[in-house]
Amino acid sequence: MQTRRYAVLAALFAVVATRVSAQPGPAARVFVSGLASPVGFVQDPSNPAVQFIVEQAGRIRVVNAGVLVPADFLDLRAVISSGGERGLLGLAFAPDYGASGRFYVNFTDPNGNTVVARFKRSAGNVLVADPQTRFDLRWGATGLRYIPQPFSNHNGGNLAFGPDGYLYIGMGDGGSGDDPGNRAQNPAEFLGKMLRIDVNVPETDPAGYAVPSTNPFAAAGTLREIWSFGLRNPWRFSFDRLTGALVIGDVGQNGWEEIDYQPAGRGGRNYGWRVREGAHDYITSPPAAFLPLTDPIHEYDHSVGKSITGGVVYRGTALGSGFRGRYFFADYVQGRVWTIGLAIDQATGNAQATARLDHTADLGGSPVVGNISSFGVDADGELYIVNHTGGTIVKVLSLPIVPAAPTNLRIIR
């Protein structure tokens, strides 16, 4: 009996020891549910308790103290086209939003063209926008209130203010396959580019923006709003809160998904599409608009995933120091979430990717994260995943840190 009892105790301890010796990783819980095709989660810069959710069909929803507010912040369903890759695709709040009340949205209009519009919140309720304040930015010498889109896909759509206070706009190549108009390499096209503009202008300004004098392209025939060339469909980009680096997830064609890294303030780069897909030669004639081409810091082929969703460099505290500085990203089609480390060269500011880790199972897999359309962070830098198909926002948490299992144990009689 005594021998049997020791055997049972030993077996039980072996199970416990196996559990506690496992390394802790991220976990997840549903933060908000009941959404319709969400594509964005954006922190209110003026109130830590408030976040905004972008729904593709045209609504911007409000979360206040963790509760989804019934009333919309803004409803644009009547003035946009939605479905497939079209819809309300981006939202960004001005750095001085607390004072100015200005914010910006990116959507496809009823003709499928890209509109970047400025709005202001209402005077009477900070959780409701004033639709009458809409002003559509006027682009380039044409003065058009939209950027023409030749096809229905590859609209990009992400908006974000950089640490320099300027608004960055990710534009896809205009759609179809293989960029048939070679637009991403055309200096006279907004498509296939990262744009950078200064929207801190008077409300009477006829364009709604100015071109920063430090933008990199000043040659005749090149649109001065362009910050970088050679993007296919930059589906989500973000700025590292600590370093100011711009990190872009660019969706590939048939073979490769890529992550591009740009040190703070280092515009003027050509990421290669369609001359290259990822780091690989693709359609090399005509040649690139200019050289050198900048390779991605990380890529994966279509045996791993088929449509990258760019994420964020984690700078929160809940996940612990081991995750701080790692870049979270996902694949929309496969519903997978990974991180990579960023080894930054202090002399150049450039980064190399290290140690890709798959966290999908830790986060609950497909039933929890679904098809991931975006990531977001709150005022504390904590991470959220946008489940497009499940209609939820998922908060990433840490698992309890458990002590290492003791070794060389003996049962003493």
XYZ file of C-alpha atoms in Angstrom:
413
model
C 0.000 0.000 0.000
C 2.807 2.358 0.952
C 4.656 1.626 -2.324
C 1.474 2.192 -4.333
C 0.840 5.516 -2.555
C 4.362 6.701 -3.360
C 3.892 5.704 -6.996
C 0.651 7.706 -7.233
C 2.276 10.726 -5.563
C 5.265 10.499 -7.897
C 3.016 10.329 -10.958
C 0.949 13.266 -9.746
C 4.051 15.327 -9.085
C 5.364 14.540 -12.568
C 2.182 16.008 -14.093
C 2.426 19.143 -11.949
C 6.132 19.547 -12.702
C 5.442 19.308 -16.470
C 2.825 22.043 -16.229
C 4.853 24.507 -14.199
C 8.000 24.083 -16.251
C 6.227 25.203 -19.446
C 7.134 28.725 -20.506
C 4.316 31.260 -20.112
C 3.011 32.912 -23.285
C 0.243 35.265 -24.307
C -3.379 34.359 -23.741
C -6.555 36.119 -24.843
C -10.095 37.006 -23.904
C -12.907 38.616 -25.842
C -13.011 42.319 -25.000
C -15.983 43.375 -27.169
C -18.398 41.299 -29.257
C -21.418 41.901 -31.469
C -19.551 43.765 -34.211
C -20.023 43.587 -37.980
C -16.787 42.981 -39.941
C -14.481 45.141 -37.807
C -11.245 46.300 -39.449
C -9.769 48.679 -36.896
C -9.355 49.364 -33.166
C -8.094 52.875 -32.350
C -7.382 54.478 -28.996
C -8.905 57.877 -28.199
C -5.801 60.043 -27.553
C -7.768 62.322 -25.230
C -9.366 59.696 -22.960
C -7.633 56.456 -21.882
C -10.995 54.779 -21.208
C -12.313 55.214 -24.747
C -11.527 53.295 -27.929
C -13.101 53.352 -31.378
C -13.881 50.387 -33.622
C -14.015 50.718 -37.399
C -16.577 48.511 -39.128
C -15.996 47.886 -42.825
C -19.598 48.679 -43.808
C -19.198 52.242 -42.562
C -19.864 52.577 -38.837
C -17.426 53.787 -36.197
C -18.398 52.320 -32.827
C -17.403 53.517 -29.355
C -16.103 51.468 -26.433
C -16.231 53.331 -23.121
C -14.714 51.671 -20.043
C -14.888 48.301 -21.769
C -18.555 48.599 -22.791
C -19.759 48.920 -26.383
C -21.846 52.110 -26.608
C -25.130 51.693 -28.558
C -24.856 55.041 -30.388
C -22.381 55.332 -33.268
C -19.553 57.825 -33.218
C -20.059 58.215 -36.976
C -22.164 56.368 -39.568
C -20.925 56.600 -43.166
C -22.857 53.660 -44.612
C -24.870 55.880 -46.944
C -21.839 57.449 -48.631
C -19.418 54.548 -49.155
C -19.147 51.326 -51.137
C -18.403 48.235 -49.086
C -17.689 44.564 -49.705
C -14.647 42.568 -50.732
C -11.727 44.909 -50.082
C -13.794 48.095 -50.191
C -15.389 49.961 -47.331
C -14.471 52.143 -44.377
C -10.845 51.101 -43.995
C -8.981 53.528 -41.756
C -9.268 55.977 -38.857
C -6.711 58.277 -37.248
C -7.025 61.005 -34.633
C -4.988 64.191 -34.904
C -2.219 64.484 -32.304
C -4.055 67.518 -30.882
C -7.454 65.813 -30.991
C -8.208 66.791 -27.399
C -8.167 70.451 -28.437
C -9.003 70.426 -32.158
C -11.482 67.538 -32.266
C -10.120 66.587 -35.703
C -9.972 63.045 -37.013
C -9.516 61.438 -40.409
C -11.086 58.469 -42.164
C -10.199 56.507 -45.283
C -13.014 54.931 -47.307
C -14.006 53.901 -50.803
C -16.736 56.088 -52.263
C -19.716 54.753 -54.282
C -17.499 54.661 -57.391
C -14.797 52.703 -55.582
C -12.286 55.561 -55.354
C -10.276 56.340 -52.208
C -11.417 59.289 -50.106
C -9.509 60.645 -47.121
C -11.886 62.907 -45.219
C -11.518 65.153 -42.195
C -14.244 65.353 -39.552
C -14.605 66.907 -36.118
C -16.314 65.596 -33.031
C -19.545 67.317 -32.016
C -19.513 70.206 -29.616
C -22.109 68.713 -27.275
C -20.965 65.094 -26.960
C -17.352 63.975 -27.243
C -18.500 60.424 -28.105
C -20.359 61.567 -31.216
C -18.879 63.084 -34.387
C -20.437 65.906 -36.366
C -21.110 64.611 -39.900
C -21.608 68.177 -41.153
C -17.905 68.898 -40.639
C -16.839 66.507 -43.396
C -14.087 67.820 -45.669
C -12.589 65.583 -48.357
C -8.899 66.264 -48.968
C -8.098 67.543 -52.487
C -5.221 65.729 -54.107
C -2.299 67.117 -56.075
C -2.562 69.524 -58.981
C -5.897 68.035 -60.121
C -7.724 69.076 -56.981
C -9.774 65.882 -57.068
C -11.483 65.022 -53.782
C -10.517 61.381 -54.209
C -7.687 59.170 -55.478
C -8.924 57.167 -58.495
C -8.908 53.379 -58.096
C -8.892 51.392 -61.359
C -9.948 48.088 -59.752
C -11.915 47.001 -56.689
C -9.052 45.503 -54.667
C -5.747 46.646 -53.150
C -7.086 49.843 -51.645
C -4.680 49.870 -48.703
C -6.678 52.079 -46.363
C -4.621 52.412 -43.194
C -4.091 55.865 -41.691
C -1.700 56.733 -38.869
C -0.011 59.803 -37.488
C 3.724 59.411 -37.156
C 5.853 60.694 -34.298
C 6.625 63.671 -36.543
C 2.955 64.723 -36.383
C 2.327 64.048 -40.075
C -0.417 61.822 -41.472
C 0.741 58.653 -43.256
C -1.568 57.006 -45.795
C -0.959 53.501 -47.125
C -2.052 53.130 -50.750
C -2.354 49.824 -52.590
C -1.304 49.459 -56.223
C -4.829 49.908 -57.619
C -5.729 46.257 -57.833
C -6.177 43.408 -60.270
C -3.130 41.099 -60.323
C 0.535 41.820 -61.025
C -0.060 45.598 -60.951
C -0.969 45.741 -64.675
C -0.400 49.493 -64.892
C 2.948 49.274 -63.062
C 1.563 51.968 -60.791
C 3.636 51.145 -57.710
C 6.767 52.228 -59.622
C 5.172 55.222 -61.350
C 6.282 58.515 -59.743
C 3.191 60.290 -61.108
C 0.755 57.919 -59.311
C -0.327 57.920 -55.678
C -1.063 54.186 -55.916
C 1.393 51.629 -54.566
C 2.953 54.225 -52.261
C 3.161 55.411 -48.698
C 2.071 59.049 -48.589
C 2.991 61.626 -45.944
C 1.129 64.922 -45.569
C 0.773 67.747 -43.058
C -2.888 68.170 -42.115
C -2.202 70.778 -39.435
C -3.550 73.553 -41.665
C -6.406 76.029 -41.230
C -9.887 74.744 -41.965
C -10.055 77.259 -44.799
C -7.119 75.618 -46.600
C -8.478 74.557 -50.022
C -6.626 71.217 -50.102
C -6.865 70.357 -46.422
C -3.158 69.597 -46.232
C 0.320 70.794 -47.118
C 3.302 68.792 -48.302
C 6.071 68.686 -45.678
C 9.235 70.353 -46.928
C 11.204 67.321 -45.715
C 9.382 64.851 -47.963
C 12.025 63.017 -49.997
C 10.920 63.465 -53.613
C 11.220 66.909 -55.158
C 12.030 66.051 -58.784
C 9.672 67.235 -61.512
C 7.151 64.561 -62.431
C 7.153 62.955 -58.982
C 4.218 63.585 -56.661
C 5.630 65.320 -53.611
C 3.155 63.643 -51.238
C 4.983 60.322 -51.794
C 7.042 59.086 -48.871
C 7.969 55.610 -50.179
C 7.545 53.570 -53.378
C 6.907 49.963 -54.287
C 4.021 48.677 -52.133
C 1.417 46.189 -53.332
C -1.259 46.364 -50.630
C 0.029 47.650 -47.281
C -2.699 46.113 -45.144
C -1.828 47.705 -41.823
C 1.256 49.592 -40.741
C 2.208 51.143 -37.416
C 4.890 53.150 -35.662
C 7.021 51.758 -32.867
C 6.192 53.853 -29.788
C 9.781 53.737 -28.578
C 11.913 54.140 -31.713
C 9.460 55.808 -34.098
C 10.201 53.189 -36.768
C 7.535 52.497 -39.380
C 6.695 48.792 -39.806
C 4.546 47.732 -42.778
C 2.776 44.467 -43.542
C 2.547 44.272 -47.353
C 0.279 41.615 -48.887
C 1.940 39.528 -51.596
C 0.801 38.174 -54.948
C 1.280 34.439 -55.483
C 4.303 33.555 -53.419
C 5.473 35.829 -50.590
C 4.107 37.952 -47.745
C 6.449 40.603 -46.372
C 7.255 42.923 -43.480
C 9.063 46.156 -44.312
C 10.928 48.163 -41.697
C 11.811 51.840 -41.938
C 13.788 53.672 -39.244
C 12.200 56.878 -38.006
C 12.225 59.648 -40.601
C 13.909 57.503 -43.241
C 11.654 57.999 -46.266
C 12.578 57.793 -49.923
C 12.776 54.002 -50.026
C 11.598 51.661 -52.770
C 10.229 48.369 -51.469
C 10.282 46.867 -54.927
C 6.815 45.791 -56.028
C 6.260 44.740 -58.869
C 9.917 44.317 -59.767
C 10.115 42.141 -56.677
C 7.683 40.177 -54.563
C 9.249 40.087 -51.140
C 12.984 39.697 -51.726
C 12.470 37.792 -55.006
C 12.582 39.009 -58.589
C 9.078 39.127 -60.074
C 8.248 41.283 -63.119
C 11.530 42.991 -63.895
C 10.537 44.895 -67.020
C 10.199 47.816 -67.022
C 12.828 48.333 -64.346
C 12.305 49.940 -60.957
C 11.703 53.672 -60.747
C 14.976 53.976 -58.821
C 17.525 51.903 -56.954
C 18.460 50.492 -54.545
C 15.471 48.362 -53.645
C 14.892 47.763 -49.937
C 14.301 44.131 -49.009
C 11.807 43.134 -46.331
C 13.133 42.252 -42.908
C 10.899 39.171 -42.875
C 8.883 37.180 -45.381
C 6.971 33.931 -45.483
C 5.752 31.860 -48.396
C 2.262 30.650 -49.174
C 2.754 27.290 -47.550
C 2.673 29.251 -44.264
C 0.023 31.899 -44.969
C -1.492 33.846 -47.837
C -2.400 37.371 -46.708
C -0.404 39.247 -44.088
C -2.036 41.571 -41.575
C 0.511 44.052 -40.295
C 0.632 44.544 -36.554
C 2.462 46.433 -33.833
C 5.708 46.449 -31.925
C 4.664 45.580 -28.394
C 5.597 48.219 -25.809
C 3.164 47.364 -23.021
C 3.905 45.684 -19.706
C 1.255 42.984 -19.228
C 3.081 40.381 -21.329
C 6.381 40.856 -19.550
C 9.808 41.958 -20.673
C 10.286 38.954 -22.953
C 7.684 40.313 -25.360
C 8.652 43.963 -25.170
C 10.027 45.087 -28.515
C 8.683 42.055 -30.397
C 6.522 42.672 -33.457
C 3.097 41.008 -33.475
C 1.549 40.244 -36.875
C -0.908 37.789 -38.397
C -2.099 36.038 -41.530
C -5.713 36.776 -42.405
C -6.373 33.626 -44.448
C -4.775 31.144 -42.061
C -5.837 32.921 -38.867
C -2.354 32.678 -37.377
C -0.541 35.082 -35.041
C 3.232 35.339 -34.744
C 5.884 37.551 -33.242
C 9.374 38.306 -34.453
C 12.204 39.910 -32.559
C 13.797 43.084 -33.925
C 17.571 43.291 -33.768
C 18.243 46.990 -34.391
C 21.585 48.222 -35.640
C 22.314 51.219 -33.422
C 24.509 52.811 -36.080
C 22.013 52.706 -38.961
C 18.649 52.244 -37.246
C 17.871 49.331 -39.560
C 16.519 46.106 -38.120
C 16.809 42.398 -38.719
C 14.091 39.935 -37.779
C 14.881 37.178 -35.310
C 13.125 34.152 -33.827
C 9.638 33.959 -35.328
C 7.274 32.407 -32.773
C 3.740 31.139 -33.404
C 1.251 32.174 -30.691
C -1.966 31.068 -32.380
C -2.659 28.135 -30.075
C -1.833 30.176 -26.941
C -4.440 32.731 -28.018
C -7.176 30.137 -28.458
C -6.758 29.457 -32.165
C -9.362 30.099 -34.811
C -12.396 30.001 -32.469
C -10.998 33.063 -30.643
C -8.928 35.071 -33.135
C -10.732 34.130 -36.376
C -9.585 35.939 -39.515
C -7.492 38.817 -38.219
C -8.016 42.130 -39.985
C -6.024 44.397 -37.690
C -4.293 44.986 -34.370
C -4.620 47.885 -31.967
C -3.204 49.140 -28.697
C -4.777 50.986 -25.802
C -3.410 53.958 -23.865
C -1.097 51.640 -21.898
C 0.295 50.008 -25.019
C -1.553 46.740 -24.408
C -2.461 44.678 -27.426
C -5.818 43.910 -29.080
C -6.656 41.683 -32.052
C -9.478 42.507 -34.459
C -11.431 39.363 -35.425
C -13.028 40.309 -38.742
C -15.161 37.218 -39.262
C -16.100 36.703 -35.619
C -17.072 40.314 -35.010
C -14.992 40.630 -31.860
C -12.097 42.537 -30.371
C -9.771 40.215 -28.468
C -7.481 41.491 -25.731
C -4.083 39.809 -25.428
C -3.200 38.913 -21.841
C -0.357 37.205 -20.056
C -0.592 33.777 -18.575
C 0.273 33.603 -14.863
C 3.997 33.287 -14.392
C 4.657 30.065 -12.525
C 7.802 29.140 -10.628
C 10.284 26.777 -12.188
C 9.778 23.186 -11.133
C 12.143 22.054 -8.362
C 14.549 19.280 -9.272
C 16.038 16.235 -7.528
C 13.070 15.825 -5.228
C 12.866 12.894 -2.862
C 10.022 11.620 -0.761
C 11.235 11.378 2.820
C 9.551 8.930 5.102
